[in-house]
Short mmCIF file of C-alpha atoms and ligand atoms in Angstrom, two decimals:
data_model
loop_
_atom_site.label_atom_id
_atom_site.label_comp_id
_atom_site.label_asym_id
_atom_site.label_seq_id
_atom_site.Cartn_x
_atom_site.Cartn_y
_atom_site.Cartn_z
CA UNK K 200 -50.98 175.41 4.56
CA UNK K 201 -51.87 175.43 0.82
CA UNK K 202 -51.26 172.17 -1.01
CA UNK K 203 -48.35 171.95 -3.47
CA UNK K 204 -47.24 169.83 -6.38
CA UNK K 205 -43.93 168.22 -5.44
CA UNK K 206 -41.34 167.31 -8.06
CA UNK K 207 -37.97 165.65 -7.40
CA UNK K 208 -34.97 167.96 -7.20
CA UNK K 209 -32.13 165.48 -7.30
CA UNK K 210 -28.62 166.85 -6.83
CA UNK K 211 -26.05 164.06 -6.92
CA UNK K 212 -26.75 161.77 -3.99
CA UNK K 213 -29.56 163.80 -2.41
CA UNK K 214 -33.02 165.02 -3.38
CA UNK K 215 -33.87 168.48 -2.06
CA UNK K 216 -37.55 167.57 -2.01
CA UNK K 217 -39.52 164.58 -0.72
CA UNK K 218 -43.04 163.58 -1.64
CA UNK K 219 -45.31 163.08 1.43
CA UNK K 220 -47.76 160.75 -0.33
CA UNK K 221 -44.96 158.83 -2.08
CA UNK K 222 -43.12 158.34 1.23
CA UNK K 223 -46.37 157.12 2.80
CA UNK K 224 -46.87 154.67 -0.08
CA UNK K 225 -43.32 153.43 0.41
CA UNK K 226 -43.95 152.84 4.13
CA UNK K 227 -47.29 151.11 3.43
CA UNK K 228 -45.65 148.78 0.93
CA UNK K 229 -43.01 147.85 3.54
CA UNK K 230 -45.76 147.18 6.09
CA UNK K 231 -47.51 144.91 3.56
CA UNK K 232 -44.24 143.07 2.93
CA UNK K 233 -43.77 142.55 6.68
CA UNK K 234 -47.34 141.35 7.20
CA UNK K 235 -47.06 138.93 4.27
CA UNK K 236 -43.73 137.50 5.40
CA UNK K 237 -44.39 137.03 9.11
CA UNK K 238 -44.58 133.31 9.43
CA UNK K 239 -46.89 132.02 12.16
CA UNK K 240 -45.05 129.68 14.51
CA UNK K 241 -41.61 130.85 13.35
CA UNK K 242 -41.15 133.05 16.39
CA UNK K 243 -40.77 131.89 19.97
CA UNK K 244 -40.69 135.28 21.66
CA UNK K 245 -42.55 138.57 21.79
CA UNK K 246 -41.40 142.19 21.99
CA UNK K 247 -43.25 144.58 24.25
CA UNK K 248 -41.32 147.82 23.80
CA UNK K 249 -38.74 148.61 21.12
CA UNK K 250 -36.49 151.64 20.77
CA UNK K 251 -34.91 152.32 17.38
CA UNK K 252 -32.17 154.95 17.10
CA UNK K 253 -31.97 156.10 13.47
CA UNK K 254 -35.54 154.99 12.77
CA UNK K 255 -36.73 157.14 9.89
CA UNK K 256 -35.04 155.68 6.80
CA UNK K 257 -33.02 152.68 5.61
CA UNK K 258 -32.23 149.84 7.98
CA UNK K 259 -33.60 151.61 11.06
CA UNK K 260 -36.97 152.12 9.39
CA UNK K 261 -37.05 148.47 8.24
CA UNK K 262 -36.37 147.32 11.81
CA UNK K 263 -38.84 149.77 13.37
CA UNK K 264 -41.64 148.72 11.00
CA UNK K 265 -40.87 145.04 11.61
CA UNK K 266 -40.98 145.51 15.39
CA UNK K 267 -44.23 147.48 15.26
CA UNK K 268 -46.23 145.83 12.48
CA UNK K 269 -44.65 142.36 12.62
CA UNK K 270 -44.41 141.91 16.39
CA UNK K 271 -46.95 144.48 17.61
CA UNK K 272 -44.20 146.07 19.73
CA UNK K 273 -44.86 149.52 21.11
CA UNK K 274 -42.20 151.30 19.10
CA UNK K 275 -40.33 154.52 19.80
CA UNK K 276 -38.01 155.89 17.12
CA UNK K 277 -35.34 158.58 17.21
CA UNK K 278 -34.22 160.35 14.06
CA UNK K 279 -32.75 163.64 12.86
CA UNK K 280 -34.97 164.97 10.08
CA UNK K 281 -36.13 168.33 8.78
CA UNK K 282 -39.74 169.26 9.37
CA UNK K 283 -41.78 170.84 6.55
CA UNK K 284 -41.31 174.59 6.53
CA UNK K 285 -43.83 176.78 4.75
CA UNK K 286 -43.44 175.84 1.05
CA UNK K 287 -40.43 173.56 1.66
CA UNK K 288 -41.08 169.86 2.03
CA UNK K 289 -39.88 167.97 5.08
CA UNK K 290 -37.23 165.32 4.56
CA UNK K 291 -38.25 161.81 3.55
CA UNK K 292 -37.57 160.45 7.05
CA UNK K 293 -40.06 162.95 8.48
CA UNK K 294 -42.81 161.77 6.14
CA UNK K 295 -41.87 158.08 6.59
CA UNK K 296 -42.15 158.44 10.37
CA UNK K 297 -45.46 160.31 10.10
CA UNK K 298 -46.87 157.60 7.81
CA UNK K 299 -45.76 154.83 10.20
CA UNK K 300 -47.38 156.67 13.12
CA UNK K 301 -50.62 157.08 11.18
CA UNK K 302 -50.71 153.43 10.05
CA UNK K 303 -50.00 152.25 13.61
CA UNK K 304 -52.86 154.33 15.03
CA UNK K 305 -55.24 152.92 12.42
CA UNK K 306 -54.23 149.40 13.49
CA UNK K 307 -54.41 149.98 17.25
CA UNK K 308 -50.60 149.96 17.56
CA UNK K 309 -48.12 152.49 18.92
CA UNK K 310 -45.34 154.03 16.82
CA UNK K 311 -43.96 157.36 17.93
CA UNK K 312 -40.91 159.32 16.92
CA UNK K 313 -38.66 161.82 18.66
CA UNK K 314 -36.89 164.09 16.20
CA UNK K 315 -33.52 165.45 17.31
CA UNK K 316 -29.84 164.76 17.67
CA UNK K 317 -29.44 161.28 19.20
CA UNK K 318 -25.94 162.17 20.41
CA UNK K 319 -27.30 164.99 22.58
CA UNK K 320 -28.22 164.82 26.27
CA UNK K 321 -31.51 166.63 25.52
CA UNK K 322 -32.78 163.94 23.17
CA UNK K 323 -31.57 161.16 25.47
CA UNK K 324 -33.53 162.80 28.29
CA UNK K 325 -36.66 163.12 26.11
CA UNK K 326 -36.45 159.41 25.32
CA UNK K 327 -36.06 158.52 29.00
CA UNK K 328 -39.14 160.60 29.88
CA UNK K 329 -41.25 159.22 27.06
CA UNK K 330 -40.30 155.63 27.88
CA UNK K 331 -41.04 156.19 31.55
CA UNK K 332 -44.38 157.92 30.92
CA UNK K 333 -45.77 155.98 27.98
CA UNK K 334 -43.90 152.73 27.40
CA UNK K 335 -41.99 151.14 30.29
CA UNK K 336 -38.69 149.24 30.02
CA UNK K 337 -37.60 148.25 26.52
CA UNK K 338 -36.70 144.72 25.55
CA UNK K 339 -35.21 145.65 22.17
CA UNK K 340 -32.86 148.47 21.13
CA UNK K 341 -31.77 148.79 17.51
CA UNK K 342 -28.93 151.22 16.89
CA UNK K 343 -28.99 152.29 13.23
CA UNK K 344 -27.43 155.73 13.07
CA UNK K 345 -25.70 156.81 9.89
CA UNK K 346 -24.59 160.30 10.83
CA UNK K 347 -22.21 162.68 9.09
CA UNK K 348 -21.24 164.44 12.30
CA UNK K 349 -21.45 164.51 16.09
CA UNK K 350 -21.30 167.62 18.19
CA UNK K 351 -18.39 167.76 20.55
CA UNK K 352 -19.32 169.06 24.04
CA UNK K 353 -16.44 171.56 23.73
CA UNK K 354 -18.44 173.39 21.08
CA UNK K 355 -16.75 171.90 18.03
CA UNK K 356 -17.87 168.79 16.15
CA UNK K 357 -16.43 165.51 14.86
CA UNK K 358 -17.00 164.61 11.20
CA UNK K 359 -17.30 161.13 9.78
CA UNK K 360 -15.21 160.81 6.61
CA UNK K 361 -14.88 158.04 4.09
CA UNK K 362 -11.19 157.78 3.29
CA UNK K 363 -8.55 155.09 2.89
CA UNK K 364 -5.91 154.69 5.58
CA UNK K 365 -2.20 154.80 4.81
CA UNK K 366 -2.56 154.82 1.01
CA UNK K 367 -4.28 156.69 -1.81
CA UNK K 368 -7.44 154.97 -3.06
CA UNK K 369 -7.55 154.91 -6.83
CA UNK K 370 -10.24 153.16 -8.82
CA UNK K 371 -13.51 153.12 -10.70
CA UNK K 372 -16.51 154.94 -9.33
CA UNK K 373 -19.80 156.24 -10.61
CA UNK K 374 -20.50 159.92 -10.99
CA UNK K 375 -24.17 160.27 -10.00
CA UNK K 376 -24.46 163.76 -11.46
CA UNK K 377 -23.10 162.85 -14.89
CA UNK K 378 -24.32 159.25 -14.78
CA UNK K 379 -20.94 158.05 -15.99
CA UNK K 380 -18.19 155.80 -14.75
CA UNK K 381 -15.31 157.91 -13.60
CA UNK K 382 -11.92 157.38 -12.07
CA UNK K 383 -11.45 158.65 -8.55
CA UNK K 384 -8.51 159.16 -6.29
CA UNK K 385 -9.04 159.68 -2.56
CA UNK K 386 -6.18 160.82 -0.37
CA UNK K 387 -5.54 158.90 2.88
CA UNK K 388 -7.12 160.09 6.13
CA UNK K 389 -5.18 161.90 8.81
CA UNK K 390 -5.09 160.41 12.31
CA UNK K 391 -7.52 163.09 13.41
CA UNK K 392 -9.98 162.11 10.68
CA UNK K 393 -9.74 158.45 11.69
CA UNK K 394 -10.45 159.31 15.35
CA UNK K 395 -13.32 161.62 14.39
CA UNK K 396 -14.97 158.95 12.24
CA UNK K 397 -14.76 156.49 15.14
CA UNK K 398 -16.37 159.10 17.43
CA UNK K 399 -19.31 159.47 15.03
CA UNK K 400 -19.83 155.97 13.65
CA UNK K 401 -18.16 153.80 16.32
CA UNK K 402 -19.86 152.33 19.36
CA UNK K 403 -19.35 154.99 22.04
CA UNK K 404 -22.80 156.51 21.76
CA UNK K 405 -24.49 153.08 21.53
CA UNK K 406 -22.83 152.18 24.83
CA UNK K 407 -23.88 155.55 26.30
CA UNK K 408 -27.51 154.82 25.40
CA UNK K 409 -27.45 151.38 27.01
CA UNK K 410 -25.73 152.68 30.17
CA UNK K 411 -28.25 155.50 30.51
CA UNK K 412 -31.31 153.28 30.02
CA UNK K 413 -29.85 150.77 32.48
CA UNK K 414 -29.31 153.50 35.11
CA UNK K 415 -32.88 154.66 34.58
CA UNK K 416 -34.23 151.09 35.00
CA UNK K 417 -35.59 151.20 31.47
CA UNK K 418 -34.13 147.89 30.26
CA UNK K 419 -36.31 144.78 30.60
CA UNK K 420 -35.11 141.23 31.41
CA UNK K 421 -33.75 139.44 28.28
CA UNK K 422 -32.84 142.85 26.86
CA UNK K 423 -31.46 142.58 23.32
CA UNK K 424 -29.65 145.20 21.33
CA UNK K 425 -28.28 145.18 17.78
CA UNK K 426 -26.21 147.63 15.72
CA UNK K 427 -25.61 147.30 12.00
CA UNK K 428 -22.32 146.83 10.23
CA UNK K 429 -21.09 146.16 6.71
CA UNK K 430 -18.11 144.21 5.43
CA UNK K 431 -18.54 144.09 1.65
CA UNK K 432 -16.30 142.80 -1.09
CA UNK K 433 -12.54 142.95 -1.70
CA UNK K 434 -13.31 145.52 -4.40
CA UNK K 435 -14.29 148.17 -1.87
CA UNK K 436 -12.02 146.94 0.94
CA UNK K 437 -9.26 149.56 0.67
CA UNK K 438 -11.81 152.35 0.88
CA UNK K 439 -14.47 150.84 3.14
CA UNK K 440 -13.48 148.02 5.45
CA UNK K 441 -9.78 148.98 5.70
CA UNK K 442 -10.59 152.69 5.63
CA UNK K 443 -11.89 155.17 8.21
CA UNK K 444 -15.44 153.80 8.26
CA UNK K 445 -14.11 150.25 8.67
CA UNK K 446 -12.19 151.41 11.75
CA UNK K 447 -15.43 152.84 13.14
CA UNK K 448 -17.24 149.56 12.37
CA UNK K 449 -14.47 147.61 14.14
CA UNK K 450 -15.06 149.84 17.17
CA UNK K 451 -18.82 149.29 16.93
CA UNK K 452 -18.23 145.53 16.75
CA UNK K 453 -16.02 145.49 19.85
CA UNK K 454 -18.64 147.63 21.64
CA UNK K 455 -21.13 144.82 21.02
CA UNK K 456 -18.89 142.56 23.12
CA UNK K 457 -18.66 145.16 25.88
CA UNK K 458 -22.44 145.60 26.04
CA UNK K 459 -22.99 141.84 25.76
CA UNK K 460 -20.82 141.29 28.83
CA UNK K 461 -22.70 144.02 30.70
CA UNK K 462 -26.05 142.34 29.98
CA UNK K 463 -24.72 138.87 30.68
CA UNK K 464 -23.30 139.85 34.07
CA UNK K 465 -26.45 141.63 35.18
CA UNK K 466 -28.96 139.06 36.52
CA UNK K 467 -31.79 141.57 36.08
CA UNK K 468 -31.13 141.99 32.34
CA UNK K 469 -29.84 138.53 31.59
CA UNK K 470 -33.26 136.98 32.23
CA UNK K 471 -33.26 133.44 30.86
CA UNK K 472 -29.84 134.01 29.26
CA UNK K 473 -31.16 135.08 25.88
CA UNK K 474 -30.37 138.80 26.31
CA UNK K 475 -27.28 140.48 24.95
CA UNK K 476 -25.77 142.68 22.25
CA UNK K 477 -24.99 141.75 18.68
CA UNK K 478 -23.74 143.20 15.45
CA UNK K 479 -25.77 142.39 12.38
CA UNK K 480 -23.70 142.55 9.21
CA UNK K 481 -26.25 143.53 6.59
CA UNK K 482 -26.20 143.50 2.80
CA UNK K 483 -25.63 146.54 0.60
CA UNK K 484 -28.88 148.43 -0.05
CA UNK K 485 -29.62 151.82 -1.57
CA UNK K 486 -30.10 154.29 1.28
CA UNK K 487 -29.31 157.94 1.72
CA UNK K 488 -26.14 156.95 3.57
CA UNK K 489 -24.89 154.33 1.10
CA UNK K 490 -25.55 156.35 -2.04
CA UNK K 491 -23.17 159.01 -0.74
CA UNK K 492 -20.28 156.52 -0.76
CA UNK K 493 -18.12 156.68 -3.89
CA UNK K 494 -17.49 153.29 -5.60
CA UNK K 495 -20.41 151.66 -3.76
CA UNK K 496 -23.04 152.97 -6.26
CA UNK K 497 -21.31 151.20 -9.14
CA UNK K 498 -20.74 148.07 -7.05
CA UNK K 499 -24.43 147.98 -6.06
CA UNK K 500 -25.62 148.46 -9.65
CA UNK K 501 -23.60 145.38 -10.64
CA UNK K 502 -24.53 143.38 -7.54
CA UNK K 503 -28.27 144.04 -7.75
CA UNK K 504 -28.52 142.73 -11.32
CA UNK K 505 -26.94 139.45 -10.17
CA UNK K 506 -28.98 139.18 -6.95
CA UNK K 507 -32.24 140.13 -8.72
CA UNK K 508 -31.62 137.39 -11.30
CA UNK K 509 -31.11 134.91 -8.47
CA UNK K 510 -34.23 136.15 -6.59
CA UNK K 511 -32.01 137.03 -3.61
CA UNK K 512 -32.05 140.82 -3.50
CA UNK K 513 -33.59 141.58 -0.11
CA UNK K 514 -34.99 144.99 0.85
CA UNK K 515 -34.22 146.82 4.12
CA UNK K 516 -37.37 145.45 5.74
CA UNK K 517 -36.67 141.99 4.24
CA UNK K 518 -33.42 142.06 6.21
CA UNK K 519 -35.29 143.39 9.26
CA UNK K 520 -37.76 140.51 9.13
CA UNK K 521 -34.93 137.97 8.85
CA UNK K 522 -33.06 139.61 11.76
CA UNK K 523 -36.04 139.29 14.09
CA UNK K 524 -37.58 136.09 12.80
CA UNK K 525 -34.47 133.95 12.38
CA UNK K 526 -32.20 135.40 15.07
CA UNK K 527 -33.53 137.65 17.83
CA UNK K 528 -36.91 136.02 18.33
CA UNK K 529 -35.82 132.38 18.47
CA UNK K 530 -35.57 130.56 21.79
CA UNK K 531 -32.33 128.89 20.68
CA UNK K 532 -29.13 130.94 21.01
CA UNK K 533 -28.46 133.55 18.32
CA UNK K 534 -26.52 132.06 15.37
CA UNK K 535 -23.36 134.04 14.60
CA UNK K 536 -20.07 133.79 12.71
CA UNK K 537 -16.76 133.18 14.51
CA UNK K 538 -16.59 136.86 15.45
CA UNK K 539 -20.06 136.66 17.12
CA UNK K 540 -21.72 138.62 14.30
CA UNK K 541 -25.13 137.89 12.77
CA UNK K 542 -24.61 137.57 9.01
CA UNK K 543 -27.50 138.86 6.91
CA UNK K 544 -25.08 139.55 4.04
CA UNK K 545 -24.85 135.85 3.18
CA UNK K 546 -26.41 136.15 -0.30
CA UNK K 547 -24.25 139.14 -1.24
CA UNK K 548 -21.07 137.45 -0.04
CA UNK K 549 -21.62 134.06 -1.74
CA UNK K 550 -18.35 133.27 -3.58
CA UNK K 551 -20.10 132.74 -6.94
CA UNK K 552 -21.86 136.12 -6.62
CA UNK K 553 -18.63 137.92 -5.73
CA UNK K 554 -16.74 136.19 -8.57
CA UNK K 555 -19.32 137.50 -11.06
CA UNK K 556 -19.14 140.99 -9.59
CA UNK K 557 -15.32 141.00 -9.84
CA UNK K 558 -15.34 139.87 -13.47
CA UNK K 559 -17.91 142.52 -14.43
CA UNK K 560 -16.04 145.19 -12.46
CA UNK K 561 -12.93 144.49 -14.57
CA UNK K 562 -14.86 144.68 -17.85
CA UNK K 563 -17.30 147.52 -17.21
CA UNK K 564 -16.96 150.80 -19.14
CA UNK K 565 -19.33 153.59 -20.11
CA UNK K 566 -20.03 151.73 -23.37
CA UNK K 567 -21.31 148.52 -21.76
CA UNK K 568 -22.69 149.99 -18.52
CA UNK K 569 -26.34 149.38 -19.43
CA UNK K 570 -25.62 145.77 -20.31
CA UNK K 571 -23.47 144.87 -17.31
CA UNK K 572 -24.97 146.88 -14.43
CA UNK K 573 -28.53 147.64 -13.39
CA UNK K 574 -28.09 151.37 -13.13
CA UNK K 575 -31.83 152.07 -13.83
CA UNK K 576 -32.73 149.84 -10.86
CA UNK K 577 -30.31 151.74 -8.60
CA UNK K 578 -31.71 155.06 -9.84
CA UNK K 579 -35.28 153.96 -9.29
CA UNK K 580 -34.51 152.74 -5.75
CA UNK K 581 -32.79 156.05 -5.09
CA UNK K 582 -35.82 158.09 -6.25
CA UNK K 583 -38.11 155.94 -4.10
CA UNK K 584 -36.09 156.88 -0.99
CA UNK K 585 -37.61 160.34 -1.39
CA UNK K 586 -41.10 159.10 -2.26
CA UNK K 587 -40.75 159.40 -6.04
CA UNK K 588 -41.42 156.74 -8.72
CA UNK K 589 -43.98 155.03 -6.49
CA UNK K 590 -46.66 153.16 -8.45
CA UNK K 591 -49.84 154.58 -6.94
CA UNK K 592 -48.90 158.17 -6.11
CA UNK K 593 -50.25 160.82 -8.44
CA UNK K 594 -47.42 163.31 -8.83
CA UNK K 595 -49.60 165.83 -10.71
CA UNK K 596 -51.89 166.22 -7.71
CA UNK K 597 -51.12 168.91 -5.10
CA UNK K 598 -50.42 167.48 -1.63
CA UNK K 599 -50.36 168.82 1.91
CA UNK K 600 -46.75 169.30 3.02
CA UNK K 601 -47.35 170.12 6.67
CA UNK K 602 -47.84 166.66 8.13
CA UNK K 603 -47.30 166.19 11.88
CA UNK K 604 -44.73 163.63 12.98
CA UNK K 605 -46.92 162.03 15.65
CA UNK K 606 -50.60 162.32 14.73
P1 LIG H 162 -29.88 155.97 6.45
O1 LIG H 162 -29.20 157.19 5.97
O2 LIG H 162 -31.00 155.44 5.64
O3 LIG H 162 -30.47 156.19 7.95
C1 LIG H 162 -29.80 156.93 8.92
C2 LIG H 162 -30.73 157.20 10.08
O4 LIG H 162 -29.97 157.86 11.11
C3 LIG H 162 -31.90 158.13 9.75
O5 LIG H 162 -33.04 157.71 10.48
C4 LIG H 162 -31.43 159.49 10.28
O6 LIG H 162 -32.49 160.39 10.62
C5 LIG H 162 -30.69 159.02 11.51
N1 LIG H 162 -29.72 160.00 12.02
C6 LIG H 162 -28.62 160.50 11.41
N2 LIG H 162 -27.97 161.35 12.25
C7 LIG H 162 -28.67 161.37 13.40
C8 LIG H 162 -28.54 162.04 14.64
N3 LIG H 162 -27.52 162.83 14.90
N4 LIG H 162 -29.49 161.84 15.59
C9 LIG H 162 -30.56 161.03 15.36
N5 LIG H 162 -30.72 160.35 14.22
C10 LIG H 162 -29.81 160.51 13.26
O7 LIG H 162 -28.72 154.90 6.70
P2 LIG H 162 -28.61 153.31 6.56
O8 LIG H 162 -27.88 153.01 5.31
O9 LIG H 162 -29.88 152.64 6.86
O10 LIG H 162 -27.56 153.03 7.74
C11 LIG H 162 -27.93 152.61 9.03
C12 LIG H 162 -26.87 151.67 9.57
O11 LIG H 162 -26.83 150.50 8.75
C13 LIG H 162 -25.45 152.29 9.53
O12 LIG H 162 -24.74 151.86 10.66
C14 LIG H 162 -24.86 151.65 8.28
O13 LIG H 162 -23.45 151.58 8.30
C15 LIG H 162 -25.48 150.25 8.36
N6 LIG H 162 -25.45 149.49 7.10
C16 LIG H 162 -25.87 150.06 5.94
C17 LIG H 162 -25.78 149.33 4.76
C18 LIG H 162 -26.23 149.95 3.43
O14 LIG H 162 -25.89 149.38 2.37
N7 LIG H 162 -26.98 151.02 3.43
C19 LIG H 162 -25.29 148.01 4.77
C20 LIG H 162 -24.92 147.44 5.99
C21 LIG H 162 -24.99 148.19 7.15
#
């Protein structure tokens, strides 16, 4: 295929193009961060085979890269991305996965990706076959899907919506197209919308994956699995935690207990007692999923200025490293809060940080936006999701678009 010059085509909270070389640079910089931060002697355990569902961007990518390049785990990812098509670029997750595969091969490691709908039986079957043929039982499963919809076997589909429950949400937001603070009102969800969001973003499919892999004898002793959740501040509570997505997260969190009991009661999986299922409550980061959430963009622009000043603004792979190094890979039992959740959002949720955010939130207007919030940082992070604004990539140089996912 002829090479092309790729420019960003940003439309609100999505870019219609992704830069293959920029995405590769982004992945390489995450690998360097992981290699630099792996502390010898900090880990008591090893990972042989890891499966990451939702592996191509955001938190799933951070976890997949940490497993592969930090722990030398043979890593299999599942994602739902668009391949390059003639003169159209593939999506960023396609190029991220291809770059991770390439880097792994160069380092004698294994990182492969299956691209397709993780909710479907076909993709589940492909994963089973690939694990059986090329990997063996997995000891780690990270569930990091952020999906807008799930096909319903009856031919219809369920949509995930972000709406308040029982009341209208009214408040400040940020209009990404106009780059201005705006006022939004979001009508409450119907019962059907609440149920649909739980179907997509709740724990049912996570449990289905674990049950299937267990039936197929593809779970190793001391099997550990983690799904990601978010709690966030009071400012976004009516829309997020008390809204439709919060209901789905509550379902995901109770599914962790169900799976944990399943592992604990199964002598084959329980191993030395360290296996189980956990929720990791992560910090707010700019990802394709989070930038689509109204209100959250403005909140993050305020939060990141404060966390950056404190030197506490972790990246997705920074959180991935902490998850493995300080929690999953220790021989002592996994440290959790009273609801048995791993808390990686501790810096974000510090009372003094949240007090500052709340004060700024009350004062912020279009006139003082630049002074009170780090909107340029948010925008830069957003562009980098699609491989733009990377330091070493030459955006005037034509690049090959047609890059295979797995070597
Ligand atoms: P993201 O948009 O960066 O990644 C989503 C991943 O899911 C991608 O790999 C995508 O290809 C994959 N995916 C989507 N639909 C799929 C499907 N049908 N089949 C297979 N793969 C599919 O999202 P993210 O922000 O990293 O979110 C991942 C998880 O982390 C979510 O549960 C989210 O709620 C949670 N989380 C996010 C934040 C945040 O601030 N971004 C904070 C805390 C927790």
